[in-house]
Every structure is written in structure tokens, then in C-alpha cells.
Amino acid sequence: MVRKNTKVINTQRKKHGKPLITDAAASDGSVTFKGRSWFLPMLLVATGIFCFITFRNMASQDNLYWVTGASYIFLAVIIYWARRPFLKIGKTALTSRRFGGDKTMEASQIDEITLSKDSVVVQFKPKGNRWVFTRFFNQFPMDDMQDKLKEFAAAHSIALKQE
């Protein structure tokens, strides 16, 4: 009964432009910027098309040819729509989706943040690792993201470079 009522209330709140009940309760004041990864999906689509072109003579012999090419294209669609890169700026930490999973770095582990016109580089103290977010490869909203990163750097006295 509670789920049904929550669903009804959430649809009403969505119509009025208010945050959902679960979103409002779980909100910790963090801001999430989502991008779109297009390079790997494009590479997978090219591989699928390559499979279709290369093995087209074998198509009459085996149907697995179609499955292989279609699987590459299906995987590209899944990666493009479901596995979006993001940067979550919390009160004390930054979280981002990396290839191996979501990574969280505390403010004390951040060495400096470099802001340029089309990219953001977050440099870390341990091992000199860095996260790079670009407008071209990741399609992030850079202006809003840079403003929030400036606030984050000022709040935690992190070195900030503008290029």
C-alpha cells in the first residue's frame, strides 16, 4: 500500500516540478553532472559494421554472423544510453564513473583542479592520478560544472588553476 501511495504522490510531484519523495529524502546536497560517452560506442558500431562487411559472403552458410555484428551494435547502444559518465560534487568528496566502476575521492586527496575552456582536470595526491572531463569526448556541461568546482575548491582550500 505504501509503494502504491508513494508512486501516486511521486507522479503528482513530477507534474508540479517538485523533486520525488525518494530523491528529496536521499539528497545530501550534492550536484551531479552527467555527460555522454560516444567514442567507445562509435568504435563498437564500426566493429559491428566491419563484421557485416567482412563476413557477408559467409552469411548464407551461418546465422551466427548476424548475431556477432548485431551484438557489437547492441553493446554500443547499451554503453551509449545506460553507462553515462558523471561527476558528482558532494559536500566533502567528488565521485565519478571510471572504467572499473564508480570512484570517490575525498577533498583531502585532491591536489589541484585545473579549469580550461573545454576541459576540467582534477589532480590527486596519491600516485598523481587525475580525472579529465572534456566537452568534446564526454559532452559535459562545462560552464555549470566549473562554477560548482570553483565553489568546492574554495570551500576545501584546494589549489585552483584557470587556463
JSON list of N, CA and C in Angstrom, two decimals, residues 85-139:
[
{"chain": "A", "resi": 85, "resn": "PRO", "atom": "N", "xyz": [28.92, 8.74, -18.32]},
{"chain": "A", "resi": 85, "resn": "PRO", "atom": "CA", "xyz": [29.90, 9.26, -17.36]},
{"chain": "A", "resi": 85, "resn": "PRO", "atom": "C", "xyz": [29.26, 10.38, -16.54]},
{"chain": "A", "resi": 86, "resn": "PHE", "atom": "N", "xyz": [29.70, 10.51, -15.29]},
{"chain": "A", "resi": 86, "resn": "PHE", "atom": "CA", "xyz": [29.16, 11.58, -14.46]},
{"chain": "A", "resi": 86, "resn": "PHE", "atom": "C", "xyz": [30.22, 12.09, -13.50]},
{"chain": "A", "resi": 87, "resn": "LEU", "atom": "N", "xyz": [30.01, 13.27, -12.99]},
{"chain": "A", "resi": 87, "resn": "LEU", "atom": "CA", "xyz": [30.80, 13.84, -11.91]},
{"chain": "A", "resi": 87, "resn": "LEU", "atom": "C", "xyz": [29.82, 14.32, -10.85]},
{"chain": "A", "resi": 88, "resn": "LYS", "atom": "N", "xyz": [29.93, 13.74, -9.67]},
{"chain": "A", "resi": 88, "resn": "LYS", "atom": "CA", "xyz": [29.06, 14.11, -8.55]},
{"chain": "A", "resi": 88, "resn": "LYS", "atom": "C", "xyz": [29.90, 14.91, -7.57]},
{"chain": "A", "resi": 89, "resn": "ILE", "atom": "N", "xyz": [29.51, 16.15, -7.35]},
{"chain": "A", "resi": 89, "resn": "ILE", "atom": "CA", "xyz": [30.22, 17.03, -6.44]},
{"chain": "A", "resi": 89, "resn": "ILE", "atom": "C", "xyz": [29.43, 17.07, -5.14]},
{"chain": "A", "resi": 90, "resn": "GLY", "atom": "N", "xyz": [29.96, 16.41, -4.13]},
{"chain": "A", "resi": 90, "resn": "GLY", "atom": "CA", "xyz": [29.31, 16.36, -2.83]},
{"chain": "A", "resi": 90, "resn": "GLY", "atom": "C", "xyz": [29.86, 17.43, -1.90]},
{"chain": "A", "resi": 91, "resn": "LYS", "atom": "N", "xyz": [29.51, 17.34, -0.63]},
{"chain": "A", "resi": 91, "resn": "LYS", "atom": "CA", "xyz": [29.99, 18.32, 0.33]},
{"chain": "A", "resi": 91, "resn": "LYS", "atom": "C", "xyz": [31.48, 18.14, 0.61]},
{"chain": "A", "resi": 92, "resn": "THR", "atom": "N", "xyz": [31.94, 16.89, 0.69]},
{"chain": "A", "resi": 92, "resn": "THR", "atom": "CA", "xyz": [33.34, 16.64, 1.04]},
{"chain": "A", "resi": 92, "resn": "THR", "atom": "C", "xyz": [34.07, 15.75, 0.05]},
{"chain": "A", "resi": 93, "resn": "ALA", "atom": "N", "xyz": [33.42, 15.34, -1.04]},
{"chain": "A", "resi": 93, "resn": "ALA", "atom": "CA", "xyz": [34.06, 14.40, -1.95]},
{"chain": "A", "resi": 93, "resn": "ALA", "atom": "C", "xyz": [33.57, 14.58, -3.38]},
{"chain": "A", "resi": 94, "resn": "LEU", "atom": "N", "xyz": [34.37, 14.07, -4.31]},
{"chain": "A", "resi": 94, "resn": "LEU", "atom": "CA", "xyz": [34.00, 14.00, -5.72]},
{"chain": "A", "resi": 94, "resn": "LEU", "atom": "C", "xyz": [33.84, 12.54, -6.09]},
{"chain": "A", "resi": 95, "resn": "THR", "atom": "N", "xyz": [32.81, 12.22, -6.85]},
{"chain": "A", "resi": 95, "resn": "THR", "atom": "CA", "xyz": [32.57, 10.86, -7.31]},
{"chain": "A", "resi": 95, "resn": "THR", "atom": "C", "xyz": [32.44, 10.88, -8.82]},
{"chain": "A", "resi": 96, "resn": "SER", "atom": "N", "xyz": [33.06, 9.90, -9.46]},
{"chain": "A", "resi": 96, "resn": "SER", "atom": "CA", "xyz": [33.00, 9.82, -10.91]},
{"chain": "A", "resi": 96, "resn": "SER", "atom": "C", "xyz": [32.93, 8.37, -11.34]},
{"chain": "A", "resi": 97, "resn": "ARG", "atom": "N", "xyz": [32.35, 8.15, -12.51]},
{"chain": "A", "resi": 97, "resn": "ARG", "atom": "CA", "xyz": [32.31, 6.80, -13.08]},
{"chain": "A", "resi": 97, "resn": "ARG", "atom": "C", "xyz": [33.57, 6.60, -13.89]},
{"chain": "A", "resi": 98, "resn": "ARG", "atom": "N", "xyz": [34.35, 5.62, -13.48]},
{"chain": "A", "resi": 98, "resn": "ARG", "atom": "CA", "xyz": [35.57, 5.23, -14.19]},
{"chain": "A", "resi": 98, "resn": "ARG", "atom": "C", "xyz": [35.30, 3.92, -14.90]},
{"chain": "A", "resi": 99, "resn": "PHE", "atom": "N", "xyz": [36.28, 3.43, -15.65]},
{"chain": "A", "resi": 99, "resn": "PHE", "atom": "CA", "xyz": [36.07, 2.19, -16.40]},
{"chain": "A", "resi": 99, "resn": "PHE", "atom": "C", "xyz": [35.80, 1.01, -15.48]},
{"chain": "A", "resi": 100, "resn": "GLY", "atom": "N", "xyz": [36.45, 0.96, -14.32]},
{"chain": "A", "resi": 100, "resn": "GLY", "atom": "CA", "xyz": [36.29, -0.15, -13.39]},
{"chain": "A", "resi": 100, "resn": "GLY", "atom": "C", "xyz": [35.14, 0.01, -12.42]},
{"chain": "A", "resi": 101, "resn": "GLY", "atom": "N", "xyz": [34.45, 1.12, -12.45]},
{"chain": "A", "resi": 101, "resn": "GLY", "atom": "CA", "xyz": [33.34, 1.35, -11.54]},
{"chain": "A", "resi": 101, "resn": "GLY", "atom": "C", "xyz": [33.35, 2.77, -11.02]},
{"chain": "A", "resi": 102, "resn": "ASP", "atom": "N", "xyz": [32.48, 3.07, -10.08]},
{"chain": "A", "resi": 102, "resn": "ASP", "atom": "CA", "xyz": [32.40, 4.42, -9.52]},
{"chain": "A", "resi": 102, "resn": "ASP", "atom": "C", "xyz": [33.51, 4.61, -8.49]},
{"chain": "A", "resi": 103, "resn": "LYS", "atom": "N", "xyz": [34.21, 5.74, -8.58]},
{"chain": "A", "resi": 103, "resn": "LYS", "atom": "CA", "xyz": [35.30, 6.06, -7.66]},
{"chain": "A", "resi": 103, "resn": "LYS", "atom": "C", "xyz": [34.96, 7.34, -6.92]},
{"chain": "A", "resi": 104, "resn": "THR", "atom": "N", "xyz": [35.26, 7.35, -5.62]},
{"chain": "A", "resi": 104, "resn": "THR", "atom": "CA", "xyz": [35.04, 8.52, -4.79]},
{"chain": "A", "resi": 104, "resn": "THR", "atom": "C", "xyz": [36.37, 8.97, -4.21]},
{"chain": "A", "resi": 105, "resn": "MET", "atom": "N", "xyz": [36.65, 10.26, -4.32]},
{"chain": "A", "resi": 105, "resn": "MET", "atom": "CA", "xyz": [37.87, 10.83, -3.77]},
{"chain": "A", "resi": 105, "resn": "MET", "atom": "C", "xyz": [37.48, 11.96, -2.81]},
{"chain": "A", "resi": 106, "resn": "GLU", "atom": "N", "xyz": [38.01, 11.89, -1.61]},
{"chain": "A", "resi": 106, "resn": "GLU", "atom": "CA", "xyz": [37.74, 12.91, -0.61]},
{"chain": "A", "resi": 106, "resn": "GLU", "atom": "C", "xyz": [38.49, 14.20, -0.96]},
{"chain": "A", "resi": 107, "resn": "ALA", "atom": "N", "xyz": [38.06, 15.30, -0.39]},
{"chain": "A", "resi": 107, "resn": "ALA", "atom": "CA", "xyz": [38.68, 16.59, -0.68]},
{"chain": "A", "resi": 107, "resn": "ALA", "atom": "C", "xyz": [40.14, 16.62, -0.22]},
{"chain": "A", "resi": 108, "resn": "SER", "atom": "N", "xyz": [40.47, 15.89, 0.83]},
{"chain": "A", "resi": 108, "resn": "SER", "atom": "CA", "xyz": [41.85, 15.86, 1.32]},
{"chain": "A", "resi": 108, "resn": "SER", "atom": "C", "xyz": [42.79, 15.15, 0.35]},
{"chain": "A", "resi": 109, "resn": "GLN", "atom": "N", "xyz": [42.27, 14.35, -0.56]},
{"chain": "A", "resi": 109, "resn": "GLN", "atom": "CA", "xyz": [43.09, 13.63, -1.52]},
{"chain": "A", "resi": 109, "resn": "GLN", "atom": "C", "xyz": [43.30, 14.40, -2.82]},
{"chain": "A", "resi": 110, "resn": "ILE", "atom": "N", "xyz": [42.65, 15.54, -2.97]},
{"chain": "A", "resi": 110, "resn": "ILE", "atom": "CA", "xyz": [42.74, 16.31, -4.21]},
{"chain": "A", "resi": 110, "resn": "ILE", "atom": "C", "xyz": [43.88, 17.31, -4.10]},
{"chain": "A", "resi": 111, "resn": "ASP", "atom": "N", "xyz": [44.78, 17.28, -5.08]},
{"chain": "A", "resi": 111, "resn": "ASP", "atom": "CA", "xyz": [45.94, 18.17, -5.10]},
{"chain": "A", "resi": 111, "resn": "ASP", "atom": "C", "xyz": [45.56, 19.51, -5.72]},
{"chain": "A", "resi": 112, "resn": "GLU", "atom": "N", "xyz": [45.01, 19.49, -6.95]},
{"chain": "A", "resi": 112, "resn": "GLU", "atom": "CA", "xyz": [44.60, 20.73, -7.59]},
{"chain": "A", "resi": 112, "resn": "GLU", "atom": "C", "xyz": [43.53, 20.44, -8.64]},
{"chain": "A", "resi": 113, "resn": "ILE", "atom": "N", "xyz": [42.81, 21.49, -8.98]},
{"chain": "A", "resi": 113, "resn": "ILE", "atom": "CA", "xyz": [41.79, 21.42, -10.03]},
{"chain": "A", "resi": 113, "resn": "ILE", "atom": "C", "xyz": [42.17, 22.44, -11.09]},
{"chain": "A", "resi": 114, "resn": "THR", "atom": "N", "xyz": [42.28, 21.97, -12.33]},
{"chain": "A", "resi": 114, "resn": "THR", "atom": "CA", "xyz": [42.63, 22.85, -13.45]},
{"chain": "A", "resi": 114, "resn": "THR", "atom": "C", "xyz": [41.41, 23.02, -14.34]},
{"chain": "A", "resi": 115, "resn": "LEU", "atom": "N", "xyz": [41.04, 24.27, -14.57]},
{"chain": "A", "resi": 115, "resn": "LEU", "atom": "CA", "xyz": [39.88, 24.58, -15.40]},
{"chain": "A", "resi": 115, "resn": "LEU", "atom": "C", "xyz": [40.35, 25.28, -16.67]},
{"chain": "A", "resi": 116, "resn": "SER", "atom": "N", "xyz": [39.91, 24.78, -17.80]},
{"chain": "A", "resi": 116, "resn": "SER", "atom": "CA", "xyz": [40.16, 25.47, -19.07]},
{"chain": "A", "resi": 116, "resn": "SER", "atom": "C", "xyz": [38.83, 25.61, -19.79]},
{"chain": "A", "resi": 117, "resn": "LYS", "atom": "N", "xyz": [38.86, 26.14, -21.00]},
{"chain": "A", "resi": 117, "resn": "LYS", "atom": "CA", "xyz": [37.63, 26.44, -21.71]},
{"chain": "A", "resi": 117, "resn": "LYS", "atom": "C", "xyz": [36.77, 25.19, -21.93]},
{"chain": "A", "resi": 118, "resn": "ASP", "atom": "N", "xyz": [37.38, 24.11, -22.39]},
{"chain": "A", "resi": 118, "resn": "ASP", "atom": "CA", "xyz": [36.63, 22.91, -22.74]},
{"chain": "A", "resi": 118, "resn": "ASP", "atom": "C", "xyz": [36.98, 21.68, -21.91]},
{"chain": "A", "resi": 119, "resn": "SER", "atom": "N", "xyz": [37.70, 21.85, -20.81]},
{"chain": "A", "resi": 119, "resn": "SER", "atom": "CA", "xyz": [38.06, 20.67, -20.02]},
{"chain": "A", "resi": 119, "resn": "SER", "atom": "C", "xyz": [38.26, 21.03, -18.55]},
{"chain": "A", "resi": 120, "resn": "VAL", "atom": "N", "xyz": [38.17, 20.00, -17.73]},
{"chain": "A", "resi": 120, "resn": "VAL", "atom": "CA", "xyz": [38.44, 20.10, -16.30]},
{"chain": "A", "resi": 120, "resn": "VAL", "atom": "C", "xyz": [39.35, 18.94, -15.95]},
{"chain": "A", "resi": 121, "resn": "VAL", "atom": "N", "xyz": [40.46, 19.23, -15.25]},
{"chain": "A", "resi": 121, "resn": "VAL", "atom": "CA", "xyz": [41.38, 18.19, -14.82]},
{"chain": "A", "resi": 121, "resn": "VAL", "atom": "C", "xyz": [41.46, 18.25, -13.30]},
{"chain": "A", "resi": 122, "resn": "VAL", "atom": "N", "xyz": [41.17, 17.13, -12.65]},
{"chain": "A", "resi": 122, "resn": "VAL", "atom": "CA", "xyz": [41.26, 17.02, -11.20]},
{"chain": "A", "resi": 122, "resn": "VAL", "atom": "C", "xyz": [42.47, 16.14, -10.90]},
{"chain": "A", "resi": 123, "resn": "GLN", "atom": "N", "xyz": [43.50, 16.73, -10.28]},
{"chain": "A", "resi": 123, "resn": "GLN", "atom": "CA", "xyz": [44.75, 16.03, -9.97]},
{"chain": "A", "resi": 123, "resn": "GLN", "atom": "C", "xyz": [44.71, 15.57, -8.51]},
{"chain": "A", "resi": 124, "resn": "PHE", "atom": "N", "xyz": [45.11, 14.32, -8.27]},
{"chain": "A", "resi": 124, "resn": "PHE", "atom": "CA", "xyz": [45.07, 13.76, -6.92]},
{"chain": "A", "resi": 124, "resn": "PHE", "atom": "C", "xyz": [46.46, 13.60, -6.34]},
{"chain": "A", "resi": 125, "resn": "LYS", "atom": "N", "xyz": [46.55, 13.61, -5.01]},
{"chain": "A", "resi": 125, "resn": "LYS", "atom": "CA", "xyz": [47.83, 13.49, -4.33]},
{"chain": "A", "resi": 125, "resn": "LYS", "atom": "C", "xyz": [48.42, 12.08, -4.42]},
{"chain": "A", "resi": 126, "resn": "PRO", "atom": "N", "xyz": [47.65, 11.04, -4.10]},
{"chain": "A", "resi": 126, "resn": "PRO", "atom": "CA", "xyz": [48.30, 9.72, -4.16]},
{"chain": "A", "resi": 126, "resn": "PRO", "atom": "C", "xyz": [48.58, 9.31, -5.60]},
{"chain": "A", "resi": 127, "resn": "LYS", "atom": "N", "xyz": [49.81, 9.01, -5.88]},
{"chain": "A", "resi": 127, "resn": "LYS", "atom": "CA", "xyz": [50.27, 8.49, -7.17]},
{"chain": "A", "resi": 127, "resn": "LYS", "atom": "C", "xyz": [50.10, 9.47, -8.33]},
{"chain": "A", "resi": 128, "resn": "GLY", "atom": "N", "xyz": [49.65, 10.66, -8.10]},
{"chain": "A", "resi": 128, "resn": "GLY", "atom": "CA", "xyz": [49.50, 11.63, -9.18]},
{"chain": "A", "resi": 128, "resn": "GLY", "atom": "C", "xyz": [48.42, 11.28, -10.19]},
{"chain": "A", "resi": 129, "resn": "ASN", "atom": "N", "xyz": [47.43, 10.50, -9.79]},
{"chain": "A", "resi": 129, "resn": "ASN", "atom": "CA", "xyz": [46.33, 10.18, -10.71]},
{"chain": "A", "resi": 129, "resn": "ASN", "atom": "C", "xyz": [45.54, 11.43, -11.02]},
{"chain": "A", "resi": 130, "resn": "ARG", "atom": "N", "xyz": [44.79, 11.38, -12.12]},
{"chain": "A", "resi": 130, "resn": "ARG", "atom": "CA", "xyz": [43.96, 12.53, -12.48]},
{"chain": "A", "resi": 130, "resn": "ARG", "atom": "C", "xyz": [42.71, 12.07, -13.22]},
{"chain": "A", "resi": 131, "resn": "TRP", "atom": "N", "xyz": [41.68, 12.88, -13.07]},
{"chain": "A", "resi": 131, "resn": "TRP", "atom": "CA", "xyz": [40.44, 12.69, -13.82]},
{"chain": "A", "resi": 131, "resn": "TRP", "atom": "C", "xyz": [40.33, 13.84, -14.80]},
{"chain": "A", "resi": 132, "resn": "VAL", "atom": "N", "xyz": [40.02, 13.53, -16.04]},
{"chain": "A", "resi": 132, "resn": "VAL", "atom": "CA", "xyz": [39.87, 14.55, -17.07]},
{"chain": "A", "resi": 132, "resn": "VAL", "atom": "C", "xyz": [38.45, 14.49, -17.60]},
{"chain": "A", "resi": 133, "resn": "PHE", "atom": "N", "xyz": [37.78, 15.62, -17.59]},
{"chain": "A", "resi": 133, "resn": "PHE", "atom": "CA", "xyz": [36.42, 15.73, -18.13]},
{"chain": "A", "resi": 133, "resn": "PHE", "atom": "C", "xyz": [36.46, 16.76, -19.24]},
{"chain": "A", "resi": 134, "resn": "THR", "atom": "N", "xyz": [36.00, 16.39, -20.43]},
{"chain": "A", "resi": 134, "resn": "THR", "atom": "CA", "xyz": [36.05, 17.30, -21.57]},
{"chain": "A", "resi": 134, "resn": "THR", "atom": "C", "xyz": [34.67, 17.48, -22.18]},
{"chain": "A", "resi": 135, "resn": "ARG", "atom": "N", "xyz": [34.52, 18.60, -22.83]},
{"chain": "A", "resi": 135, "resn": "ARG", "atom": "CA", "xyz": [33.27, 18.87, -23.54]},
{"chain": "A", "resi": 135, "resn": "ARG", "atom": "C", "xyz": [33.18, 18.01, -24.79]},
{"chain": "A", "resi": 136, "resn": "PHE", "atom": "N", "xyz": [34.33, 17.76, -25.44]},
{"chain": "A", "resi": 136, "resn": "PHE", "atom": "CA", "xyz": [34.33, 17.03, -26.71]},
{"chain": "A", "resi": 136, "resn": "PHE", "atom": "C", "xyz": [34.09, 15.53, -26.51]},
{"chain": "A", "resi": 137, "resn": "PHE", "atom": "N", "xyz": [34.88, 14.88, -25.66]},
{"chain": "A", "resi": 137, "resn": "PHE", "atom": "CA", "xyz": [34.76, 13.43, -25.50]},
{"chain": "A", "resi": 137, "resn": "PHE", "atom": "C", "xyz": [33.61, 13.02, -24.59]},
{"chain": "A", "resi": 138, "resn": "ASN", "atom": "N", "xyz": [33.36, 13.78, -23.54]},
{"chain": "A", "resi": 138, "resn": "ASN", "atom": "CA", "xyz": [32.35, 13.37, -22.57]},
{"chain": "A", "resi": 138, "resn": "ASN", "atom": "C", "xyz": [31.06, 14.17, -22.64]},
{"chain": "A", "resi": 139, "resn": "GLN", "atom": "N", "xyz": [31.04, 15.25, -23.38]},
{"chain": "A", "resi": 139, "resn": "GLN", "atom": "CA", "xyz": [29.87, 16.10, -23.56]},
{"chain": "A", "resi": 139, "resn": "GLN", "atom": "C", "xyz": [29.26, 16.55, -22.23]}
]
